[in-house]
Amino acid sequence: MTNEQYQESIDWLFVQMPNYQIDGQKAYKPGLVNIIRLCELFGNPQEKIKCVHIGGTNGKGSSSNMLASVLQEAGYKVGLYNSPHLIDFTERIKVNGKNCNKEFVFDFIQKLKKLPEDIRPSFFEFTTIMAFEYFMQQQVDFAIIEVGLGGRLDSTNIIKPLISAITNVQLDHQNILGNTIEEIAWEKAGIIKKNTPVISGDENKPVKDIIIKKAIEENAPFIDATLIQTDLTSDLKGNYQQKNIRVVLAMVEELRKLNVTISEQDVANGLLNVHHNTGFIGRWFEFSKNPLTICDTGHNQAGLEQVFSQLNSIDKHKHIILGFVNDKKIDEVMALLPDNSEFYFAKPSINRGRHPEDYENLLREAKIFYKIFDSVQEAYLAAKERCTDNEMIFIGGSNFVVGEFLEKNLEINE
């Protein structure tokens, strides 16, 4: 397999089975019928691995990577399934921090082309079965599976995990999951399984009540991670990570009850070495110190509130690069923008990317200092040119903005 053949197969995958995050709701296939058939065709690999299932609106990626790092420190071989990827498709499927083998991806896509005509999986369905198969072949001790979207009808919900966790519930993907927090919480609580402990990291009583109700229905032990007190810290530096750390500590405790050996030192070291152990980037990621350049993939209202609040706590003039996708409610973002900043709005280079000219009326109304760019890289280069040593740059607003920025600049910076 050459690099060209690999890239052609990935391109084919995206064209044949569009990702929800690229081509919109039409590519989203809720329900488990397809993934059940797919798994049966491949011999149900998900039944041959021990899984941890992590859902939630924000924090599930950070929490899953933290837990993976802790388990790796404890000496286990750990599979990790996250989405979306920032730079390369293989980031979605990792074992002990190493991206999925490209040869395996290429060969698996060839198998896709031979599927029966009546099975036309979505991008995420096929990626999910690919992860299950890879983890089975790699004989991982544990596979940490992040929910793609929602929970109840998400294709990852075919697994029978050792434990489940719901980090929090916020408004996001309302066009699919529901228009209220309660409706979305009900969808996310759909990952709760019979007699399987569920950890909740949400402080909101209506959300907690829905999760508890579902847990009672399934006779699933309910663990409230918000009650945990800790002074442990992580190398993931976002202030919001403290809430995720509590969820991880609760998951560790439940795994210990299942006779999984994890020492206190494993936990402390795991939390402090997430980036090294799993390669996780993009969450309050310090790209450079001079000038201070931070990127963060927070993209819904709750995520941006936390990120912008932390930006406001930094006493520096800020050059903020933002870009959004078509379904983003820009007016909600405008109300959250940090102070002491100038803004560089750019179009993410994907089909769903929204050009800032489409919402320039809102930028004018916000009475901010801004410029508009056709690409994230153009915006970054302009910000870098204007930024002085005692100022800082921030890049965010979308996974795709951060991914595009890192793809263009990470190797140069290293």
Short mmCIF file of C-alpha atoms in Angstrom, two decimals:
data_model
loop_
_atom_site.label_atom_id
_atom_site.label_comp_id
_atom_site.label_asym_id
_atom_site.label_seq_id
_atom_site.Cartn_x
_atom_site.Cartn_y
_atom_site.Cartn_z
CA MET A 1 0.00 0.00 0.00
CA THR A 2 1.37 3.40 -0.98
CA ASN A 3 0.52 6.73 0.68
CA GLU A 4 -1.43 7.61 -2.46
CA GLN A 5 -3.50 4.41 -2.22
CA TYR A 6 -4.19 5.08 1.45
CA GLN A 7 -5.31 8.64 0.77
CA GLU A 8 -7.49 7.51 -2.14
CA SER A 9 -9.22 4.99 0.13
CA ILE A 10 -9.85 7.63 2.81
CA ASP A 11 -11.17 10.05 0.19
CA TRP A 12 -13.44 7.29 -1.11
CA LEU A 13 -14.70 6.65 2.42
CA PHE A 14 -15.68 10.29 2.86
CA VAL A 15 -17.34 10.49 -0.56
CA GLN A 16 -19.26 7.20 -0.32
CA MET A 17 -20.41 7.62 3.25
CA PRO A 18 -20.43 11.28 4.23
CA ASN A 19 -19.68 12.12 7.81
CA TYR A 20 -22.50 13.89 9.67
CA GLN A 21 -20.01 16.56 10.64
CA ILE A 22 -19.13 17.24 7.03
CA ASP A 23 -22.33 17.01 5.08
CA GLY A 24 -25.04 17.77 7.59
CA GLN A 25 -27.99 15.95 9.03
CA LYS A 26 -28.78 13.97 5.88
CA ALA A 27 -25.75 11.78 6.56
CA TYR A 28 -26.78 11.00 10.13
CA LYS A 29 -28.44 7.60 10.46
CA PRO A 30 -29.92 7.22 13.94
CA GLY A 31 -30.65 3.68 15.08
CA LEU A 32 -28.81 0.44 15.72
CA VAL A 33 -30.14 -1.83 12.95
CA ASN A 34 -27.26 -1.09 10.57
CA ILE A 35 -24.49 -1.37 13.15
CA ILE A 36 -25.97 -4.64 14.48
CA ARG A 37 -25.83 -6.14 10.97
CA LEU A 38 -22.32 -4.81 10.42
CA CYS A 39 -21.06 -6.27 13.67
CA GLU A 40 -22.67 -9.63 12.86
CA LEU A 41 -20.92 -9.69 9.48
CA PHE A 42 -17.59 -9.19 11.24
CA GLY A 43 -18.27 -11.76 13.97
CA ASN A 44 -19.33 -9.28 16.69
CA PRO A 45 -15.84 -8.07 17.70
CA GLN A 46 -17.40 -5.68 20.25
CA GLU A 47 -18.37 -8.72 22.35
CA LYS A 48 -14.73 -9.82 22.58
CA ILE A 49 -13.37 -6.65 24.21
CA LYS A 50 -13.91 -5.05 27.62
CA CYS A 51 -15.36 -1.59 27.07
CA VAL A 52 -15.94 1.66 28.93
CA HIS A 53 -18.61 3.90 27.36
CA ILE A 54 -18.37 7.69 27.72
CA GLY A 55 -21.03 10.13 26.55
CA GLY A 56 -21.97 13.74 27.23
CA THR A 57 -22.12 17.06 25.43
CA ASN A 58 -18.71 18.40 26.46
CA GLY A 59 -15.76 16.69 28.11
CA LYS A 60 -16.19 13.15 26.81
CA GLY A 61 -13.04 13.38 24.68
CA SER A 62 -10.95 14.77 27.53
CA SER A 63 -12.37 12.26 30.03
CA SER A 64 -11.78 9.28 27.75
CA ASN A 65 -8.19 10.33 27.09
CA MET A 66 -7.54 10.91 30.80
CA LEU A 67 -8.89 7.46 31.67
CA ALA A 68 -6.84 5.88 28.87
CA SER A 69 -3.72 7.56 30.23
CA VAL A 70 -4.43 6.32 33.77
CA LEU A 71 -4.97 2.75 32.55
CA GLN A 72 -1.78 2.91 30.48
CA GLU A 73 0.15 4.03 33.56
CA ALA A 74 -1.30 0.99 35.34
CA GLY A 75 0.27 -1.22 32.66
CA TYR A 76 -2.77 -2.07 30.57
CA LYS A 77 -3.07 -2.12 26.79
CA VAL A 78 -5.77 0.43 26.04
CA GLY A 79 -7.84 1.04 22.93
CA LEU A 80 -9.31 4.52 22.51
CA TYR A 81 -12.04 5.52 20.07
CA ASN A 82 -12.63 9.29 19.71
CA SER A 83 -14.20 11.60 17.15
CA PRO A 84 -13.77 13.73 15.21
CA HIS A 85 -10.13 13.65 14.19
CA LEU A 86 -8.19 16.91 13.92
CA ILE A 87 -5.55 16.08 11.31
CA ASP A 88 -5.52 12.42 10.25
CA PHE A 89 -8.33 9.86 10.18
CA THR A 90 -6.23 7.35 12.16
CA GLU A 91 -6.40 9.61 15.25
CA ARG A 92 -9.91 8.25 15.83
CA ILE A 93 -8.66 4.76 16.69
CA LYS A 94 -5.62 4.42 18.97
CA VAL A 95 -3.92 1.76 21.04
CA ASN A 96 -1.70 3.03 23.85
CA GLY A 97 -1.54 6.43 22.20
CA LYS A 98 -0.48 5.18 18.77
CA ASN A 99 -2.77 5.91 15.85
CA CYS A 100 -4.44 3.01 14.08
CA ASN A 101 -2.24 1.28 11.51
CA LYS A 102 -2.84 2.77 8.05
CA GLU A 103 -2.44 -0.64 6.42
CA PHE A 104 -5.30 -1.93 8.56
CA VAL A 105 -7.49 1.06 7.61
CA PHE A 106 -6.76 0.56 3.93
CA ASP A 107 -7.53 -3.17 4.05
CA PHE A 108 -10.71 -2.62 6.04
CA ILE A 109 -12.01 -0.08 3.54
CA GLN A 110 -11.51 -2.67 0.81
CA LYS A 111 -13.80 -4.98 2.80
CA LEU A 112 -16.39 -2.20 2.91
CA LYS A 113 -16.52 -2.16 -0.86
CA LYS A 114 -17.60 -5.82 -0.76
CA LEU A 115 -20.49 -5.37 1.69
CA PRO A 116 -23.93 -6.65 0.65
CA GLU A 117 -25.87 -4.13 -1.44
CA ASP A 118 -28.57 -3.69 1.20
CA ILE A 119 -26.09 -2.43 3.80
CA ARG A 120 -25.07 1.16 3.26
CA PRO A 121 -23.49 2.27 6.54
CA SER A 122 -22.91 5.86 7.51
CA PHE A 123 -19.35 7.12 7.90
CA PHE A 124 -19.58 6.83 11.68
CA GLU A 125 -21.10 3.34 11.61
CA PHE A 126 -18.26 2.05 9.52
CA THR A 127 -15.64 3.81 11.62
CA THR A 128 -17.18 2.26 14.73
CA ILE A 129 -17.01 -1.33 13.46
CA MET A 130 -13.47 -0.57 12.27
CA ALA A 131 -12.53 0.42 15.83
CA PHE A 132 -14.12 -2.69 17.35
CA GLU A 133 -12.27 -4.94 14.89
CA TYR A 134 -8.94 -3.19 15.44
CA PHE A 135 -9.19 -3.38 19.22
CA MET A 136 -10.08 -7.08 19.03
CA GLN A 137 -7.15 -7.82 16.73
CA GLN A 138 -4.80 -5.83 18.96
CA GLN A 139 -6.08 -7.78 21.99
CA VAL A 140 -6.48 -4.67 24.14
CA ASP A 141 -7.18 -5.09 27.84
CA PHE A 142 -9.74 -2.27 27.72
CA ALA A 143 -11.39 -0.25 24.96
CA ILE A 144 -12.62 3.22 25.85
CA ILE A 145 -15.44 4.13 23.49
CA GLU A 146 -16.59 7.73 23.10
CA VAL A 147 -20.18 8.27 22.00
CA GLY A 148 -20.38 9.99 18.62
CA LEU A 149 -23.67 11.87 18.88
CA GLY A 150 -26.38 11.63 21.53
CA GLY A 151 -26.36 8.15 23.00
CA ARG A 152 -29.56 6.11 22.71
CA LEU A 153 -29.35 5.72 18.92
CA ASP A 154 -25.61 6.22 18.51
CA SER A 155 -23.87 3.32 16.78
CA THR A 156 -21.47 2.89 19.72
CA ASN A 157 -24.48 1.94 21.86
CA ILE A 158 -24.26 -1.66 20.69
CA ILE A 159 -21.58 -2.38 23.32
CA LYS A 160 -22.13 -3.90 26.76
CA PRO A 161 -19.66 -1.87 28.81
CA LEU A 162 -18.16 -2.50 32.23
CA ILE A 163 -19.19 1.04 33.20
CA SER A 164 -20.78 4.05 31.51
CA ALA A 165 -20.29 7.77 32.11
CA ILE A 166 -22.17 10.91 31.10
CA THR A 167 -19.92 13.92 31.59
CA ASN A 168 -22.62 16.60 31.26
CA VAL A 169 -25.59 17.63 29.15
CA GLN A 170 -25.79 20.97 27.31
CA LEU A 171 -27.65 22.35 24.32
CA ASP A 172 -26.02 21.03 21.15
CA HIS A 173 -27.27 19.33 17.96
CA GLN A 174 -30.82 20.37 18.85
CA ASN A 175 -31.98 19.58 15.30
CA ILE A 176 -31.29 15.92 16.08
CA LEU A 177 -31.37 15.40 19.84
CA GLY A 178 -34.15 17.74 20.97
CA ASN A 179 -34.72 21.40 21.76
CA THR A 180 -34.47 21.24 25.55
CA ILE A 181 -31.84 20.11 28.04
CA GLU A 182 -34.30 17.49 29.30
CA GLU A 183 -34.86 15.99 25.84
CA ILE A 184 -31.13 15.84 25.19
CA ALA A 185 -30.48 14.33 28.64
CA TRP A 186 -32.99 11.56 27.87
CA GLU A 187 -31.15 10.75 24.62
CA LYS A 188 -27.76 10.68 26.35
CA ALA A 189 -29.11 8.56 29.22
CA GLY A 190 -29.87 5.94 26.57
CA ILE A 191 -26.34 4.54 27.03
CA ILE A 192 -27.22 3.33 30.53
CA LYS A 193 -27.29 -0.49 30.56
CA LYS A 194 -28.86 -3.00 32.93
CA ASN A 195 -26.88 -3.59 36.13
CA THR A 196 -24.03 -1.44 34.79
CA PRO A 197 -22.71 1.46 36.91
CA VAL A 198 -23.26 4.91 35.42
CA ILE A 199 -21.25 7.96 36.46
CA SER A 200 -22.76 11.42 36.08
CA GLY A 201 -20.69 14.62 36.03
CA ASP A 202 -23.60 17.04 35.61
CA GLU A 203 -24.55 19.45 38.41
CA ASN A 204 -27.87 20.44 36.84
CA LYS A 205 -30.72 18.88 38.89
CA PRO A 206 -33.15 18.28 35.97
CA VAL A 207 -30.37 16.45 34.09
CA LYS A 208 -29.33 14.47 37.14
CA ASP A 209 -32.94 13.48 37.82
CA ILE A 210 -33.36 12.09 34.28
CA ILE A 211 -30.12 10.09 34.53
CA ILE A 212 -31.14 8.75 37.97
CA LYS A 213 -34.58 7.77 36.67
CA LYS A 214 -33.05 5.83 33.77
CA ALA A 215 -30.51 4.24 36.11
CA ILE A 216 -33.32 3.04 38.39
CA GLU A 217 -35.20 1.59 35.40
CA GLU A 218 -32.09 -0.38 34.42
CA ASN A 219 -31.11 -1.31 37.98
CA ALA A 220 -27.83 0.50 37.25
CA PRO A 221 -25.83 1.87 40.20
CA PHE A 222 -25.73 5.69 39.96
CA ILE A 223 -22.54 7.52 40.95
CA ASP A 224 -22.54 11.31 41.30
CA ALA A 225 -19.04 12.45 40.36
CA THR A 226 -19.80 16.06 41.32
CA LEU A 227 -19.55 15.06 45.00
CA ILE A 228 -15.90 14.02 44.67
CA GLN A 229 -13.34 16.33 46.29
CA THR A 230 -9.83 16.30 44.84
CA ASP A 231 -6.76 18.45 44.37
CA LEU A 232 -5.37 16.31 41.54
CA THR A 233 -4.48 18.18 38.35
CA SER A 234 -3.84 17.29 34.72
CA ASP A 235 -1.56 18.41 31.93
CA LEU A 236 -4.81 19.32 30.14
CA LYS A 237 -4.90 22.90 31.37
CA GLY A 238 -8.45 24.08 30.66
CA ASN A 239 -10.19 25.19 33.87
CA TYR A 240 -13.14 23.02 32.83
CA GLN A 241 -10.95 19.91 33.18
CA GLN A 242 -11.51 19.84 36.95
CA LYS A 243 -15.04 18.58 36.35
CA ASN A 244 -13.76 15.94 33.94
CA ILE A 245 -11.14 14.81 36.48
CA ARG A 246 -13.94 14.02 38.95
CA VAL A 247 -15.67 11.87 36.33
CA VAL A 248 -12.40 10.03 35.68
CA LEU A 249 -11.82 9.42 39.41
CA ALA A 250 -15.33 8.00 39.71
CA MET A 251 -14.70 5.68 36.74
CA VAL A 252 -11.42 4.52 38.29
CA GLU A 253 -13.18 3.69 41.54
CA GLU A 254 -15.84 1.64 39.74
CA LEU A 255 -13.18 -0.23 37.76
CA ARG A 256 -11.39 -1.03 41.03
CA LYS A 257 -14.62 -2.59 42.28
CA LEU A 258 -14.38 -4.89 39.24
CA ASN A 259 -10.89 -5.95 40.40
CA VAL A 260 -9.01 -3.74 37.95
CA THR A 261 -5.72 -2.85 39.66
CA ILE A 262 -5.04 0.91 39.51
CA SER A 263 -2.83 2.57 42.12
CA GLU A 264 -3.10 6.15 43.37
CA GLN A 265 0.24 6.83 41.68
CA ASP A 266 -1.14 5.48 38.40
CA VAL A 267 -4.01 7.95 38.67
CA ALA A 268 -1.80 10.95 39.47
CA ASN A 269 0.73 10.09 36.74
CA GLY A 270 -1.99 9.32 34.23
CA LEU A 271 -3.69 12.67 34.72
CA LEU A 272 -0.39 14.53 34.40
CA ASN A 273 0.74 12.72 31.24
CA VAL A 274 -2.34 12.66 29.03
CA HIS A 275 -0.68 14.39 26.10
CA HIS A 276 2.39 12.12 26.25
CA ASN A 277 0.44 8.89 26.75
CA THR A 278 -2.43 9.40 24.29
CA GLY A 279 -1.30 12.20 21.95
CA PHE A 280 -4.44 14.17 22.84
CA ILE A 281 -4.36 17.79 21.66
CA GLY A 282 -6.80 20.56 20.89
CA ARG A 283 -8.23 21.21 24.37
CA TRP A 284 -6.65 24.40 25.75
CA PHE A 285 -3.59 23.30 23.82
CA GLU A 286 -0.56 25.59 24.16
CA PHE A 287 0.82 25.68 20.64
CA SER A 288 3.58 28.15 21.47
CA LYS A 289 4.83 30.29 24.33
CA ASN A 290 6.14 33.22 22.31
CA PRO A 291 3.74 34.59 21.47
CA LEU A 292 1.44 32.63 23.76
CA THR A 293 -0.83 30.76 21.34
CA ILE A 294 -3.71 28.63 22.60
CA CYS A 295 -6.23 26.59 20.63
CA ASP A 296 -9.38 24.91 21.91
CA THR A 297 -12.09 22.94 20.13
CA GLY A 298 -14.93 24.16 22.36
CA HIS A 299 -17.73 24.98 19.91
CA ASN A 300 -21.17 24.92 21.55
CA GLN A 301 -22.46 27.66 23.83
CA ALA A 302 -21.50 25.94 27.09
CA GLY A 303 -18.04 25.05 25.82
CA LEU A 304 -17.35 28.53 24.48
CA GLU A 305 -18.55 30.12 27.72
CA GLN A 306 -15.93 28.19 29.67
CA VAL A 307 -13.15 28.82 27.16
CA PHE A 308 -13.88 32.55 26.83
CA SER A 309 -14.14 32.89 30.61
CA GLN A 310 -10.64 31.46 30.95
CA LEU A 311 -9.39 33.79 28.21
CA ASN A 312 -10.84 36.75 30.09
CA SER A 313 -8.81 35.74 33.15
CA ILE A 314 -5.55 36.20 31.21
CA ASP A 315 -4.28 39.78 31.46
CA LYS A 316 -3.10 40.13 27.88
CA HIS A 317 -4.40 41.77 24.74
CA LYS A 318 -5.81 38.97 22.61
CA HIS A 319 -5.88 38.19 18.88
CA ILE A 320 -8.77 35.75 18.52
CA ILE A 321 -9.27 33.63 15.39
CA LEU A 322 -12.73 32.11 15.08
CA GLY A 323 -14.62 30.14 12.46
CA PHE A 324 -17.95 28.36 12.48
CA VAL A 325 -20.05 25.79 10.63
CA ASN A 326 -23.43 26.47 9.06
CA ASP A 327 -25.64 25.43 11.96
CA LYS A 328 -23.88 27.65 14.52
CA LYS A 329 -26.04 30.34 16.15
CA ILE A 330 -23.62 33.20 15.73
CA ASP A 331 -25.70 35.66 17.79
CA GLU A 332 -25.19 33.46 20.87
CA VAL A 333 -21.42 33.50 20.29
CA MET A 334 -21.32 37.28 19.91
CA ALA A 335 -22.73 37.69 23.41
CA LEU A 336 -19.83 35.67 24.86
CA LEU A 337 -16.79 37.22 23.13
CA PRO A 338 -13.85 38.05 25.44
CA ASP A 339 -12.86 41.60 26.30
CA ASN A 340 -9.58 43.31 25.37
CA SER A 341 -9.49 41.51 22.02
CA GLU A 342 -9.41 41.94 18.27
CA PHE A 343 -11.00 39.29 16.11
CA TYR A 344 -10.12 37.43 12.93
CA PHE A 345 -13.09 35.56 11.46
CA ALA A 346 -12.38 32.84 8.89
CA LYS A 347 -14.21 30.18 6.92
CA PRO A 348 -13.29 26.59 7.81
CA SER A 349 -12.33 24.75 4.61
CA ILE A 350 -15.10 22.14 4.73
CA ASN A 351 -18.49 21.94 3.01
CA ARG A 352 -20.26 23.02 6.17
CA GLY A 353 -17.87 25.92 6.78
CA ARG A 354 -19.64 29.28 6.99
CA HIS A 355 -18.05 32.33 5.42
CA PRO A 356 -17.94 35.30 7.84
CA GLU A 357 -19.46 37.54 5.18
CA ASP A 358 -22.72 35.64 5.82
CA TYR A 359 -22.90 36.93 9.39
CA GLU A 360 -21.02 40.23 9.09
CA ASN A 361 -24.14 42.14 10.11
CA LEU A 362 -23.84 40.50 13.54
CA LEU A 363 -20.16 41.44 13.74
CA ARG A 364 -21.00 45.07 13.05
CA GLU A 365 -23.74 45.04 15.68
CA ALA A 366 -21.32 43.60 18.22
CA LYS A 367 -19.13 46.70 17.81
CA ILE A 368 -15.88 44.76 17.93
CA PHE A 369 -12.65 45.26 16.03
CA TYR A 370 -12.61 42.52 13.40
CA LYS A 371 -11.29 41.40 10.04
CA ILE A 372 -12.59 38.71 7.70
CA PHE A 373 -10.48 36.04 5.97
CA ASP A 374 -11.13 33.31 3.43
CA SER A 375 -9.10 30.73 5.36
CA VAL A 376 -7.96 29.92 8.88
CA GLN A 377 -4.30 30.06 7.84
CA GLU A 378 -4.68 33.56 6.38
CA ALA A 379 -6.28 34.68 9.64
CA TYR A 380 -3.53 33.11 11.73
CA LEU A 381 -0.71 34.68 9.70
CA ALA A 382 -2.38 38.10 9.99
CA ALA A 383 -2.82 37.69 13.75
CA LYS A 384 0.78 36.51 14.17
CA GLU A 385 2.04 39.56 12.29
CA ARG A 386 0.09 41.96 14.53
CA CYS A 387 0.72 40.13 17.81
CA THR A 388 3.50 41.54 20.04
CA ASP A 389 5.46 39.64 22.69
CA ASN A 390 3.18 40.67 25.54
CA GLU A 391 -0.01 39.72 23.67
CA MET A 392 -1.55 36.33 22.82
CA ILE A 393 -3.33 34.44 20.04
CA PHE A 394 -6.32 32.13 20.41
CA ILE A 395 -7.74 29.81 17.72
CA GLY A 396 -11.15 28.15 18.10
CA GLY A 397 -14.88 28.10 17.45
CA SER A 398 -14.92 24.67 15.79
CA ASN A 399 -13.08 21.34 15.69
CA PHE A 400 -12.46 22.06 12.02
CA VAL A 401 -10.82 25.43 12.68
CA VAL A 402 -8.42 23.91 15.21
CA GLY A 403 -7.74 20.90 13.00
CA GLU A 404 -7.03 23.09 9.99
CA PHE A 405 -4.70 25.30 12.03
CA LEU A 406 -2.77 22.35 13.49
CA GLU A 407 -2.48 20.57 10.16
CA LYS A 408 -0.87 23.66 8.61
CA ASN A 409 1.39 24.63 11.52
CA LEU A 410 2.06 21.81 14.00
CA GLU A 411 5.01 20.23 12.15
CA ILE A 412 6.52 23.66 11.51
CA ASN A 413 6.30 24.49 15.21
CA GLU A 414 7.86 21.17 16.22
#
